[in-house]
Short mmCIF file of C-alpha atoms and ligand atoms in Angstrom, two decimals:
data_model
loop_
_atom_site.label_atom_id
_atom_site.label_comp_id
_atom_site.label_asym_id
_atom_site.label_seq_id
_atom_site.Cartn_x
_atom_site.Cartn_y
_atom_site.Cartn_z
CA MET R 1 -21.36 -99.79 -6.95
CA GLU R 2 -21.83 -99.87 -3.28
CA HIS R 3 -25.37 -100.19 -1.83
CA LEU R 4 -26.97 -97.01 -1.14
CA PRO R 5 -30.22 -96.12 0.85
CA ILE R 6 -32.24 -95.22 -2.19
CA PRO R 7 -36.11 -95.24 -2.26
CA LEU R 8 -37.54 -97.99 -4.45
CA PRO R 9 -39.13 -95.53 -7.18
CA LEU R 10 -35.62 -94.03 -7.74
CA VAL R 11 -34.03 -96.92 -8.39
CA SER R 12 -35.13 -97.67 -11.81
CA LEU R 13 -34.60 -93.88 -12.75
CA LEU R 14 -31.11 -94.21 -11.39
CA VAL R 15 -30.17 -97.13 -13.50
CA ALA R 16 -31.43 -95.41 -16.38
CA VAL R 17 -29.56 -92.24 -15.65
CA PHE R 18 -26.61 -93.29 -14.15
CA SER R 19 -25.40 -96.28 -16.05
CA ILE R 20 -21.85 -95.21 -15.25
CA GLY R 21 -20.12 -93.86 -12.33
CA GLN R 22 -21.06 -93.73 -8.63
CA ILE R 23 -23.99 -91.89 -7.34
CA CYS R 24 -24.00 -90.36 -3.75
CA PHE R 25 -27.46 -89.97 -2.40
CA CYS R 26 -26.42 -87.37 0.13
CA ASN R 27 -28.75 -84.62 2.05
CA GLY R 28 -29.47 -83.31 -1.38
CA GLY R 29 -29.96 -84.57 -4.83
CA TRP R 30 -27.43 -86.67 -6.76
CA SER R 31 -23.52 -85.97 -6.99
CA SER R 32 -22.19 -88.11 -9.86
CA ASN R 33 -18.60 -89.17 -8.79
CA PHE R 34 -17.89 -89.93 -12.28
CA VAL R 35 -14.18 -90.37 -12.26
CA ARG R 36 -12.62 -90.22 -15.72
CA ASP R 37 -9.43 -89.95 -17.31
CA ASP R 38 -8.19 -86.45 -16.61
CA TYR R 39 -7.28 -85.81 -20.27
CA LEU R 40 -6.18 -82.27 -20.72
CA SER R 41 -7.90 -79.47 -21.51
CA LEU R 42 -5.47 -78.00 -24.17
CA ASP R 43 -6.43 -75.32 -26.57
CA MET R 44 -6.32 -76.56 -30.03
CA PRO R 45 -3.11 -75.28 -31.67
CA PHE R 46 -2.88 -72.38 -33.99
CA ASP R 47 -2.78 -74.89 -37.05
CA SER R 48 -5.63 -76.79 -36.35
CA ASP R 49 -8.01 -77.35 -39.07
CA VAL R 50 -10.93 -75.50 -37.17
CA PHE R 51 -8.70 -72.36 -37.07
CA GLN R 52 -8.13 -72.36 -40.87
CA VAL R 53 -8.24 -68.74 -42.54
CA PRO R 54 -10.78 -69.02 -45.29
CA LYS R 55 -9.14 -68.88 -48.73
CA GLY R 56 -9.12 -65.78 -51.05
CA TYR R 57 -8.38 -62.17 -51.39
CA ASN R 58 -9.67 -60.64 -48.18
CA ALA R 59 -12.31 -63.23 -47.60
CA PRO R 60 -14.80 -62.73 -44.70
CA GLN R 61 -13.93 -64.86 -41.49
CA GLN R 62 -15.37 -65.50 -38.01
CA VAL R 63 -19.01 -65.15 -39.45
CA HIS R 64 -21.52 -65.21 -36.96
CA ILE R 65 -25.29 -64.01 -36.49
CA THR R 66 -27.63 -63.11 -33.54
CA GLN R 67 -31.10 -61.77 -33.32
CA GLY R 68 -31.37 -58.41 -34.69
CA ASP R 69 -34.69 -57.18 -33.12
CA HIS R 70 -37.12 -57.76 -30.41
CA VAL R 71 -39.21 -60.32 -32.08
CA GLY R 72 -37.13 -62.55 -34.30
CA LYS R 73 -37.71 -60.82 -37.60
CA GLY R 74 -34.05 -59.35 -37.70
CA VAL R 75 -30.62 -60.70 -37.88
CA ILE R 76 -27.26 -59.19 -37.01
CA ILE R 77 -24.63 -60.69 -39.23
CA SER R 78 -20.98 -60.13 -38.21
CA TRP R 79 -17.86 -60.92 -40.11
CA ILE R 80 -13.89 -59.85 -40.14
CA THR R 81 -11.90 -59.09 -43.18
CA THR R 82 -8.10 -58.54 -42.85
CA GLU R 83 -6.52 -57.38 -45.75
CA GLU R 84 -8.71 -53.88 -46.43
CA PRO R 85 -12.07 -53.09 -45.19
CA GLY R 86 -14.05 -54.22 -48.14
CA SER R 87 -17.97 -53.97 -48.30
CA SER R 88 -19.90 -54.14 -45.10
CA SER R 89 -23.13 -54.93 -47.21
CA VAL R 90 -24.89 -58.18 -47.11
CA THR R 91 -26.82 -59.54 -50.13
CA TYR R 92 -29.54 -61.94 -48.92
CA TRP R 93 -32.79 -63.81 -50.34
CA PRO R 94 -35.26 -66.13 -49.12
CA GLU R 95 -35.01 -69.76 -50.26
CA GLU R 96 -36.19 -70.31 -53.80
CA GLN R 97 -36.48 -66.73 -54.60
CA GLU R 98 -33.00 -66.22 -55.71
CA SER R 99 -34.44 -63.33 -58.18
CA ASN R 100 -35.51 -61.55 -55.33
CA LYS R 101 -32.04 -60.55 -54.17
CA LEU R 102 -32.03 -57.62 -51.41
CA GLN R 103 -29.13 -55.80 -49.82
CA ALA R 104 -28.60 -54.40 -46.43
CA HIS R 105 -26.01 -52.23 -45.64
CA GLY R 106 -23.60 -52.56 -42.29
CA TYR R 107 -20.50 -50.65 -41.22
CA PHE R 108 -17.07 -51.62 -39.91
CA LEU R 109 -15.25 -50.85 -36.66
CA THR R 110 -11.62 -51.56 -35.49
CA TYR R 111 -10.04 -51.82 -32.05
CA ASN R 112 -6.50 -51.95 -30.68
CA PHE R 113 -5.90 -54.04 -27.57
CA PHE R 114 -2.09 -53.30 -26.34
CA ASN R 115 -0.25 -53.95 -29.29
CA TYR R 116 -2.70 -56.00 -31.18
CA THR R 117 -4.94 -54.44 -33.86
CA SER R 118 -7.98 -56.01 -34.95
CA GLY R 119 -9.21 -56.65 -38.35
CA TYR R 120 -11.94 -54.88 -40.01
CA ILE R 121 -15.24 -55.73 -38.02
CA HIS R 122 -18.31 -55.53 -39.97
CA HIS R 123 -21.86 -55.47 -38.56
CA CYS R 124 -24.88 -55.40 -40.62
CA THR R 125 -28.45 -55.97 -39.55
CA LEU R 126 -31.06 -57.54 -41.80
CA GLN R 127 -34.61 -56.27 -40.86
CA ASP R 128 -38.27 -57.05 -41.41
CA LEU R 129 -37.63 -60.86 -42.57
CA GLU R 130 -40.25 -63.11 -42.85
CA PHE R 131 -40.99 -65.67 -40.08
CA ASP R 132 -40.12 -69.28 -40.44
CA THR R 133 -38.09 -68.85 -43.68
CA LYS R 134 -34.76 -69.98 -44.81
CA TYR R 135 -32.52 -67.37 -46.14
CA TYR R 136 -29.23 -67.41 -47.95
CA TYR R 137 -26.74 -64.47 -47.36
CA VAL R 138 -23.58 -63.53 -49.18
CA VAL R 139 -20.67 -61.45 -47.36
CA GLY R 140 -17.46 -60.08 -48.71
CA ILE R 141 -19.05 -58.53 -51.70
CA GLY R 142 -16.42 -57.19 -54.08
CA ASN R 143 -13.47 -59.23 -53.17
CA THR R 144 -13.96 -63.19 -51.99
CA THR R 145 -17.65 -63.78 -51.30
CA ARG R 146 -18.92 -66.51 -48.97
CA GLN R 147 -22.52 -67.71 -48.75
CA PHE R 148 -24.30 -69.03 -45.67
CA TRP R 149 -27.90 -69.28 -44.78
CA PHE R 150 -30.17 -69.25 -41.45
CA ARG R 151 -33.97 -69.65 -40.73
CA THR R 152 -35.96 -67.30 -39.14
CA PRO R 153 -38.08 -68.36 -36.04
CA PRO R 154 -41.68 -68.78 -36.26
CA PRO R 155 -43.93 -66.05 -35.23
CA LEU R 156 -44.32 -65.47 -31.26
CA GLY R 157 -47.01 -67.38 -29.81
CA PRO R 158 -47.82 -69.58 -26.70
CA ASP R 159 -47.79 -73.04 -28.22
CA VAL R 160 -44.74 -72.41 -30.76
CA PRO R 161 -42.52 -75.31 -30.14
CA TYR R 162 -38.90 -74.39 -30.25
CA THR R 163 -35.46 -75.77 -29.31
CA PHE R 164 -32.34 -73.99 -27.88
CA GLY R 165 -29.11 -75.20 -27.38
CA LEU R 166 -27.20 -74.03 -24.18
CA ILE R 167 -23.48 -73.72 -23.98
CA GLY R 168 -21.23 -71.87 -21.69
CA ASP R 169 -17.44 -71.36 -21.11
CA LEU R 170 -16.68 -72.74 -24.42
CA GLY R 171 -13.29 -71.87 -25.14
CA GLN R 172 -11.10 -73.64 -27.80
CA THR R 173 -9.76 -76.84 -26.45
CA TYR R 174 -10.39 -80.40 -28.10
CA ASN R 175 -13.15 -80.62 -25.53
CA SER R 176 -14.85 -77.63 -26.65
CA ASN R 177 -14.76 -78.83 -30.31
CA THR R 178 -16.53 -82.20 -28.86
CA THR R 179 -19.23 -80.20 -27.26
CA LEU R 180 -19.70 -78.27 -30.58
CA ARG R 181 -19.76 -81.54 -32.49
CA HIS R 182 -22.18 -82.98 -29.92
CA TYR R 183 -24.60 -79.90 -30.39
CA GLU R 184 -24.33 -80.23 -34.12
CA LEU R 185 -25.48 -83.78 -34.19
CA SER R 186 -27.74 -83.86 -31.47
CA PRO R 187 -31.04 -85.84 -32.24
CA ARG R 188 -32.67 -83.04 -30.55
CA LYS R 189 -31.93 -80.13 -33.27
CA GLY R 190 -31.32 -76.79 -31.62
CA TYR R 191 -32.32 -73.97 -33.53
CA ALA R 192 -30.52 -71.15 -31.84
CA ILE R 193 -27.94 -71.17 -28.87
CA LEU R 194 -28.27 -69.58 -25.33
CA TYR R 195 -24.74 -68.77 -24.71
CA VAL R 196 -24.31 -67.90 -20.85
CA GLY R 197 -20.74 -66.32 -21.24
CA ASP R 198 -16.91 -66.74 -21.48
CA LEU R 199 -16.21 -66.93 -25.07
CA SER R 200 -12.59 -67.23 -25.98
CA TYR R 201 -10.67 -67.36 -23.21
CA ALA R 202 -8.12 -65.24 -24.86
CA ASP R 203 -7.45 -63.13 -21.60
CA ASP R 204 -5.78 -66.26 -20.15
CA TYR R 205 -2.84 -65.69 -22.53
CA PRO R 206 -0.06 -63.29 -22.06
CA PHE R 207 -1.41 -59.65 -22.94
CA HIS R 208 -4.73 -61.22 -23.60
CA ASP R 209 -3.38 -62.28 -26.91
CA ASN R 210 -6.21 -61.26 -29.21
CA THR R 211 -5.44 -63.75 -31.77
CA ARG R 212 -7.14 -66.16 -29.71
CA TRP R 213 -10.40 -64.24 -30.25
CA ASP R 214 -9.84 -64.54 -33.80
CA THR R 215 -9.13 -68.24 -33.67
CA TRP R 216 -12.51 -68.57 -31.54
CA GLY R 217 -14.40 -66.60 -34.27
CA ARG R 218 -13.14 -69.08 -36.94
CA PHE R 219 -13.92 -72.23 -34.80
CA THR R 220 -17.16 -71.31 -33.77
CA GLU R 221 -18.41 -70.23 -37.44
CA ARG R 222 -19.31 -73.51 -38.38
CA VAL R 223 -22.45 -73.07 -36.16
CA ALA R 224 -22.61 -69.65 -35.27
CA ALA R 225 -22.82 -68.46 -39.21
CA TYR R 226 -26.03 -70.31 -39.44
CA GLN R 227 -28.05 -69.94 -36.26
CA PRO R 228 -28.13 -67.01 -33.67
CA TRP R 229 -26.17 -67.37 -30.54
CA ILE R 230 -27.65 -65.18 -27.99
CA TRP R 231 -24.66 -63.58 -26.14
CA THR R 232 -24.29 -63.21 -22.63
CA ALA R 233 -21.08 -61.70 -20.87
CA GLY R 234 -18.89 -63.37 -18.61
CA ASN R 235 -15.97 -62.41 -16.69
CA HIS R 236 -13.54 -63.41 -19.41
CA GLU R 237 -15.12 -60.57 -21.53
CA ILE R 238 -14.22 -57.99 -19.18
CA ASP R 239 -10.64 -57.62 -20.50
CA PHE R 240 -9.77 -55.05 -17.76
CA ALA R 241 -6.07 -54.75 -17.94
CA PRO R 242 -5.04 -51.08 -17.03
CA GLU R 243 -1.48 -52.56 -16.57
CA LEU R 244 -1.49 -53.07 -20.35
CA GLY R 245 -3.06 -49.46 -20.81
CA GLU R 246 -6.64 -51.23 -21.17
CA SER R 247 -9.21 -49.97 -18.75
CA ARG R 248 -12.37 -49.82 -20.80
CA ALA R 249 -14.00 -52.97 -19.67
CA PHE R 250 -15.73 -55.35 -22.34
CA LYS R 251 -14.26 -53.44 -25.30
CA VAL R 252 -13.24 -56.55 -27.26
CA TYR R 253 -16.33 -58.23 -26.47
CA THR R 254 -18.71 -55.34 -27.29
CA SER R 255 -16.56 -54.80 -30.68
CA ARG R 256 -16.85 -58.26 -31.83
CA TYR R 257 -20.27 -59.41 -30.65
CA HIS R 258 -23.40 -57.26 -31.30
CA VAL R 259 -26.54 -57.64 -29.78
CA PRO R 260 -30.14 -56.02 -30.43
CA TYR R 261 -30.24 -54.27 -26.95
CA LYS R 262 -31.58 -50.95 -28.00
CA ALA R 263 -35.09 -52.88 -29.20
CA SER R 264 -35.58 -53.80 -25.59
CA GLY R 265 -34.98 -50.44 -24.19
CA SER R 266 -31.81 -51.11 -22.61
CA THR R 267 -29.04 -48.85 -22.60
CA SER R 268 -26.47 -51.37 -22.51
CA PRO R 269 -25.17 -54.19 -24.84
CA LEU R 270 -24.50 -56.27 -21.58
CA TRP R 271 -28.28 -56.48 -20.70
CA TYR R 272 -31.28 -56.84 -22.74
CA SER R 273 -34.01 -59.29 -23.69
CA ILE R 274 -35.44 -60.95 -26.93
CA LYS R 275 -38.26 -62.71 -27.56
CA ARG R 276 -38.29 -65.90 -29.61
CA ALA R 277 -41.15 -68.35 -30.68
CA SER R 278 -42.84 -68.95 -27.39
CA ALA R 279 -39.81 -67.74 -25.15
CA TYR R 280 -38.95 -64.42 -23.63
CA VAL R 281 -35.33 -64.43 -22.90
CA ILE R 282 -33.68 -61.78 -20.61
CA VAL R 283 -29.84 -61.49 -20.54
CA MET R 284 -28.27 -60.02 -17.50
CA SER R 285 -24.84 -58.96 -16.81
CA SER R 286 -23.03 -60.50 -13.53
CA TYR R 287 -20.26 -58.02 -14.15
CA SER R 288 -22.14 -54.70 -14.57
CA ALA R 289 -23.56 -52.41 -11.63
CA PHE R 290 -26.70 -54.27 -10.64
CA GLY R 291 -27.53 -52.68 -6.99
CA LYS R 292 -30.77 -50.71 -6.52
CA TYR R 293 -30.93 -47.36 -8.89
CA THR R 294 -28.30 -48.65 -11.26
CA PRO R 295 -29.13 -48.72 -14.98
CA GLN R 296 -29.40 -52.42 -15.03
CA TYR R 297 -31.44 -52.72 -12.15
CA LYS R 298 -33.86 -50.14 -13.61
CA TRP R 299 -34.24 -51.47 -16.82
CA LEU R 300 -35.09 -54.95 -15.29
CA GLU R 301 -37.54 -53.37 -13.09
CA LYS R 302 -39.51 -52.14 -16.34
CA GLU R 303 -38.81 -55.08 -18.28
CA LEU R 304 -40.35 -57.90 -16.07
CA PRO R 305 -43.85 -56.36 -15.95
CA LYS R 306 -43.59 -56.37 -19.60
CA VAL R 307 -43.66 -60.19 -20.16
CA ASN R 308 -46.80 -61.20 -21.90
CA ARG R 309 -47.01 -64.91 -20.80
CA THR R 310 -49.74 -65.49 -23.23
CA GLU R 311 -47.60 -64.34 -25.98
CA THR R 312 -44.40 -65.81 -24.51
CA PRO R 313 -45.04 -68.38 -21.73
CA TRP R 314 -41.55 -69.38 -21.05
CA LEU R 315 -39.66 -66.59 -19.09
CA ILE R 316 -35.91 -67.62 -19.08
CA VAL R 317 -33.02 -65.48 -17.61
CA LEU R 318 -29.55 -65.86 -18.57
CA MET R 319 -26.43 -64.79 -16.60
CA HIS R 320 -22.84 -65.74 -16.04
CA SER R 321 -22.51 -66.22 -12.51
CA PRO R 322 -24.77 -68.86 -10.95
CA ILE R 323 -26.99 -67.84 -7.97
CA TYR R 324 -27.47 -71.65 -6.96
CA SER R 325 -24.20 -73.38 -7.25
CA SER R 326 -22.70 -75.99 -4.74
CA TYR R 327 -19.22 -76.33 -6.06
CA VAL R 328 -16.30 -75.26 -4.21
CA THR R 329 -14.89 -72.90 -7.03
CA HIS R 330 -16.65 -69.59 -7.34
CA TYR R 331 -18.65 -70.70 -4.34
CA MET R 332 -21.01 -67.82 -3.29
CA GLU R 333 -19.85 -65.43 -6.06
CA GLY R 334 -23.44 -65.28 -7.23
CA GLU R 335 -24.81 -64.06 -3.86
CA PRO R 336 -24.91 -60.40 -4.12
CA ILE R 337 -26.97 -60.45 -7.30
CA ARG R 338 -29.27 -63.24 -5.62
CA VAL R 339 -30.10 -60.91 -2.80
CA ILE R 340 -31.14 -58.33 -5.11
CA TYR R 341 -32.91 -60.28 -7.98
CA GLU R 342 -34.20 -63.48 -6.74
CA LYS R 343 -37.49 -62.24 -5.28
CA TRP R 344 -38.29 -60.87 -8.48
CA PHE R 345 -37.64 -64.29 -10.28
CA VAL R 346 -40.31 -65.78 -8.03
CA GLU R 347 -42.72 -62.70 -8.14
CA TYR R 348 -42.57 -63.17 -11.94
CA LYS R 349 -42.36 -66.90 -11.99
CA VAL R 350 -39.27 -67.05 -14.08
CA ASP R 351 -39.41 -70.77 -15.32
CA VAL R 352 -35.53 -71.27 -15.42
CA VAL R 353 -32.27 -69.41 -14.96
CA PHE R 354 -29.37 -70.61 -16.96
CA ALA R 355 -25.96 -69.94 -15.91
CA GLY R 356 -22.13 -70.84 -16.69
CA HIS R 357 -19.04 -69.88 -14.97
CA VAL R 358 -18.72 -72.71 -12.85
CA HIS R 359 -17.13 -75.57 -15.01
CA ALA R 360 -19.32 -78.30 -14.52
CA TYR R 361 -23.15 -79.31 -14.60
CA GLU R 362 -25.83 -78.67 -11.81
CA ARG R 363 -29.54 -78.67 -11.97
CA SER R 364 -31.44 -77.12 -8.92
CA GLU R 365 -34.99 -77.90 -7.28
CA ARG R 366 -37.48 -75.24 -7.57
CA VAL R 367 -36.35 -73.00 -4.57
CA SER R 368 -36.05 -69.73 -3.25
CA ASN R 369 -34.41 -68.16 -0.33
CA ILE R 370 -36.24 -64.71 0.02
CA ALA R 371 -37.67 -64.49 3.47
CA TYR R 372 -34.73 -63.10 5.24
CA ASP R 373 -35.09 -59.57 6.47
CA ILE R 374 -31.81 -59.26 8.53
CA VAL R 375 -33.61 -60.07 11.88
CA ASN R 376 -36.01 -62.83 11.36
CA GLY R 377 -33.38 -65.70 10.93
CA MET R 378 -35.11 -67.13 7.91
CA CYS R 379 -32.07 -67.58 5.62
CA LYS R 380 -32.39 -71.14 4.21
CA PRO R 381 -33.44 -72.23 0.63
CA ILE R 382 -37.15 -73.34 0.86
CA ASN R 383 -39.40 -75.36 -1.58
CA ASP R 384 -40.85 -72.88 -3.84
CA GLU R 385 -43.40 -73.76 -6.58
CA SER R 386 -43.08 -70.01 -8.16
CA ALA R 387 -39.12 -70.20 -8.25
CA PRO R 388 -37.05 -70.90 -11.29
CA VAL R 389 -35.15 -74.32 -11.71
CA TYR R 390 -31.41 -73.02 -11.86
CA ILE R 391 -29.28 -74.97 -14.22
CA THR R 392 -25.40 -74.26 -14.53
CA VAL R 393 -23.85 -75.20 -17.80
CA GLY R 394 -20.32 -73.77 -17.69
CA ASP R 395 -19.20 -76.83 -19.05
CA GLY R 396 -18.24 -76.09 -22.56
CA GLY R 397 -14.67 -77.41 -22.36
CA ASN R 398 -12.24 -74.37 -21.94
CA LEU R 399 -8.64 -74.54 -21.11
CA GLU R 400 -9.05 -74.18 -17.60
CA GLY R 401 -10.46 -77.33 -16.97
CA LEU R 402 -13.35 -78.94 -14.75
CA ALA R 403 -14.45 -77.70 -11.38
CA THR R 404 -14.32 -81.11 -9.62
CA GLU R 405 -14.50 -80.05 -6.00
CA MET R 406 -18.03 -79.98 -4.63
CA THR R 407 -19.29 -78.74 -1.43
CA GLU R 408 -20.19 -81.48 0.94
CA PRO R 409 -23.07 -82.37 2.07
CA GLN R 410 -24.68 -81.84 -1.15
CA PRO R 411 -27.27 -79.08 -0.38
CA ARG R 412 -30.90 -79.92 -0.42
CA TYR R 413 -31.60 -77.63 -3.23
CA SER R 414 -29.01 -79.27 -5.64
CA ALA R 415 -31.25 -81.84 -7.51
CA PHE R 416 -28.12 -83.08 -9.61
CA ARG R 417 -24.41 -82.33 -10.06
CA GLU R 418 -21.56 -83.49 -12.15
CA ALA R 419 -18.28 -82.57 -13.08
CA SER R 420 -18.11 -83.25 -16.71
CA PHE R 421 -18.18 -81.23 -19.99
CA GLY R 422 -21.16 -80.89 -22.08
CA HIS R 423 -23.96 -78.86 -23.36
CA GLY R 424 -27.79 -78.58 -22.53
CA ILE R 425 -30.87 -78.49 -24.83
CA LEU R 426 -34.13 -76.97 -23.91
CA ASP R 427 -36.85 -78.33 -25.88
CA ILE R 428 -40.21 -76.36 -25.64
CA LYS R 429 -43.18 -78.48 -26.58
CA ASN R 430 -45.89 -75.92 -26.02
CA ARG R 431 -47.07 -73.55 -23.22
CA THR R 432 -47.00 -76.13 -20.52
CA HIS R 433 -44.25 -78.38 -21.18
CA ALA R 434 -40.56 -78.16 -21.99
CA TYR R 435 -37.86 -80.87 -21.88
CA PHE R 436 -34.37 -79.92 -20.76
CA SER R 437 -31.50 -82.40 -21.36
CA TRP R 438 -27.97 -82.54 -20.78
CA ASN R 439 -25.36 -84.30 -22.74
CA ARG R 440 -22.06 -85.37 -21.30
CA ASN R 441 -19.07 -85.23 -23.83
CA GLN R 442 -18.04 -88.70 -23.00
CA ASP R 443 -21.15 -90.43 -23.91
CA GLY R 444 -21.39 -89.47 -27.75
CA TYR R 445 -24.04 -87.22 -28.93
CA ALA R 446 -27.20 -89.03 -28.37
CA VAL R 447 -27.16 -90.02 -24.89
CA GLU R 448 -28.88 -87.84 -22.31
CA ALA R 449 -27.06 -87.90 -19.02
CA ASP R 450 -29.62 -85.63 -17.10
CA SER R 451 -33.27 -84.80 -18.04
CA VAL R 452 -36.28 -83.10 -16.53
CA TRP R 453 -39.50 -82.00 -17.74
CA LEU R 454 -40.07 -78.47 -17.02
CA HIS R 455 -43.52 -77.26 -16.27
CA ASN R 456 -44.39 -73.69 -17.18
CA ARG R 457 -44.73 -71.86 -14.03
CA TYR R 458 -47.43 -69.21 -15.33
CA TRP R 459 -49.48 -71.90 -17.05
CA THR R 460 -49.02 -74.85 -14.64
CA PRO R 461 -48.18 -73.02 -11.45
CA SER R 462 -49.80 -75.62 -8.93
CA SER R 463 -49.43 -78.65 -10.84
CA GLN R 464 -46.93 -81.00 -9.24
CA SER R 465 -43.44 -80.24 -9.08
CA GLU R 466 -41.59 -81.44 -11.94
CA ALA R 467 -38.69 -82.15 -9.54
CA ALA R 468 -41.01 -84.51 -7.66
CA SER R 469 -41.02 -86.93 -10.56
CA HIS R 470 -37.24 -87.37 -10.37
CA HIS R 471 -36.77 -87.12 -6.74
CA ALA R 472 -38.22 -88.22 -3.18
CA ALA R 473 -39.56 -85.63 -0.92
CA PHE R 474 -37.63 -82.59 -0.66
CA ARG R 475 -38.03 -81.38 2.65
C1 NAG B 501 3.09 -57.78 -28.25
O1 NAG B 501 4.04 -57.76 -27.34
C2 NAG B 501 4.51 -59.06 -26.71
C3 NAG B 501 5.36 -58.70 -25.73
O2 NAG B 501 6.29 -57.78 -25.80
C4 NAG B 501 5.13 -60.10 -27.84
O3 NAG B 501 5.43 -61.04 -27.63
C5 NAG B 501 4.29 -60.21 -29.00
O4 NAG B 501 4.83 -60.40 -30.20
C6 NAG B 501 3.73 -58.66 -29.41
N1 NAG B 501 2.67 -58.96 -30.47
C7 NAG B 501 2.59 -57.98 -31.66
C8 NAG B 501 1.21 -58.39 -32.42
O5 NAG B 501 3.35 -57.12 -31.80
C1 NAG B 502 -12.60 -55.46 -52.57
O1 NAG B 502 -13.79 -54.73 -52.34
C2 NAG B 502 -14.13 -53.19 -52.23
C3 NAG B 502 -15.53 -53.40 -51.87
O2 NAG B 502 -16.65 -53.70 -53.09
C4 NAG B 502 -13.69 -52.83 -53.48
O3 NAG B 502 -13.89 -51.32 -53.07
C5 NAG B 502 -12.33 -52.96 -53.77
O4 NAG B 502 -11.76 -52.53 -54.66
C6 NAG B 502 -11.96 -54.53 -53.64
N1 NAG B 502 -10.53 -54.93 -53.64
C7 NAG B 502 -9.93 -55.49 -54.69
C8 NAG B 502 -8.30 -55.77 -54.91
O5 NAG B 502 -10.90 -55.90 -55.50
C1 NAG B 503 -13.21 -80.54 -34.51
O1 NAG B 503 -14.32 -81.19 -34.80
C2 NAG B 503 -14.67 -81.14 -36.20
C3 NAG B 503 -15.98 -81.64 -36.26
O2 NAG B 503 -16.17 -83.07 -35.79
C4 NAG B 503 -13.43 -82.03 -36.78
O3 NAG B 503 -13.54 -82.10 -38.23
C5 NAG B 503 -12.12 -81.49 -36.80
O4 NAG B 503 -11.25 -82.46 -36.97
C6 NAG B 503 -11.88 -81.34 -35.07
N1 NAG B 503 -10.59 -80.64 -35.02
C7 NAG B 503 -9.78 -80.87 -34.02
C8 NAG B 503 -8.57 -80.04 -33.95
O5 NAG B 503 -10.03 -81.52 -33.31
C1 NAG B 504 -50.65 -60.67 -24.62
O1 NAG B 504 -50.55 -61.41 -25.85
C2 NAG B 504 -51.84 -61.75 -26.28
C3 NAG B 504 -51.50 -62.81 -27.44
O2 NAG B 504 -50.53 -61.80 -28.08
C4 NAG B 504 -52.61 -60.65 -26.60
O3 NAG B 504 -53.92 -61.18 -27.05
C5 NAG B 504 -52.84 -59.74 -25.63
O4 NAG B 504 -53.58 -58.53 -25.71
C6 NAG B 504 -51.71 -59.40 -24.69
N1 NAG B 504 -51.85 -58.77 -23.51
C7 NAG B 504 -51.31 -57.42 -23.35
C8 NAG B 504 -51.81 -57.03 -22.00
O5 NAG B 504 -50.79 -56.91 -23.98
C1 NAG B 505 -47.85 -80.22 -24.19
O1 NAG B 505 -46.86 -81.01 -24.36
C2 NAG B 505 -46.76 -82.05 -23.63
C3 NAG B 505 -45.22 -82.94 -24.13
O2 NAG B 505 -45.37 -83.00 -25.17
C4 NAG B 505 -48.05 -83.11 -23.82
O3 NAG B 505 -48.11 -83.97 -22.98
C5 NAG B 505 -49.23 -82.17 -23.63
O4 NAG B 505 -50.44 -82.99 -24.01
C6 NAG B 505 -49.05 -80.90 -24.48
N1 NAG B 505 -50.30 -79.99 -24.29
C7 NAG B 505 -51.03 -79.81 -25.22
C8 NAG B 505 -52.32 -78.92 -24.74
O5 NAG B 505 -51.25 -80.16 -26.33
FE1 FE2 B 506 -16.67 -67.29 -16.12
#
């Protein structure tokens, strides 16, 4: 490791955080130049263990759940059957109350994409569940049944600890499998996943081979059947292919993955919100109209003032395309959405904005760039205690590989960046403190390659910036 002009207080931190690889202390934060064997990012073959079709006549497959209402007392259960529709009902019961079996009734749909015809896609919403309770559920009633379980979140409240996983751009390669395994084994147990878009990457195949949507559904079932994934749409969900006669954008994604958008007054499954424990999560769509007067804009304009930080202190925004990203790939793609929405994120003191899209990891300082008015020339990111931290976790491990090329020099707003596959964990402790950590796949499941304490922007707005504890003076 060559000698670098690093201020003394940082040395111990650097040694702790970057025991491998090389660090460049440039204009901005740290760029890890970790150079690894460029092992191939290949999709797992169709006959892989993770893609196996469950045994039995018409057995439910691709089982996944998500939150089914606004506060966490509802769960949407989805699954696919292939031989015949079968039943769309779910039998469920609270732990230790097997005699108290309940039943909810859903429905199924199918879709065609070019020459592909989907299986029978079932969606069933369980409502009015008890908070903080383990439930068992059974799908496939009448044919082959399969049993799973989930745990509802605790009631909303400002100091309710809760842990989210952060995964983006997962795909279905061997790396994707490692990402998921590390999330499952993580010593910080995630209870729900905030998924920042780009799911199966089926559209990278000729004719958007939708059988790759089915394999992805079977691959992710081992986690998604047991805990909710909060979905965000990415560019790989658009599936706009008029050359194949397919011009209804998001048809496949919205047929397979349902979200509780009506519960937050949204008119589209592509943008919505949920509350969960001490968090208020707003999901945006990078690939839907977002300019002034559009439905998404009008919804968010009404949504942000509704957030009650006494009930849910942690305000989190998810979108696919990052607003602050200093990688060459997709550089500036988030700019139009930044121009319109960044000032709201600052005004409403959003704590953190998570994005994917760029296949790498990056964490920003708290900065904003909202002073520019066309004529004043004030168009640089500046330190801003009211601004969110922007975190890119587009590093799930899909077949397109890593985004390794970074813009140089590293901009001042970029606190840390590294092109490795991995996942994040957001560990909310109480109304003032949350701990974010990032796991890189090469290190095993228990090692945190980057981490930061986040101080809530509403409850500790003027406290020392958490970034300052990791980093010397920013300006
Ligand atoms: C769909 O069409 C493509 C191209 O003709 C072909 O390779 C593929 O096998 C077809 N798939 C189905 C399910 O018919
Ligand atoms: C499969 O389940 C459905 C719904 O309960 C039922 O109508 C159908 O008869 C079952 N099929 C077979 C072959 O048992
Ligand atoms: C994927 O990971 C799981 C869990 O670690 C493992 O059992 C399985 O063999 C892996 N499959 C492939 C194709 O790597
Ligand atoms: C905000 O939430 C708190 C705690 O649930 C509640 O007491 C208060 O009335 C709410 N404020 C508003 C304006 O709804
Ligand atoms: C909130 O959590 C942090 C981190 O665990 C802890 O240091 C702090 O004392 C907690 N605050 C309260 C009021 O319990
Ligand atoms: Fe993407």
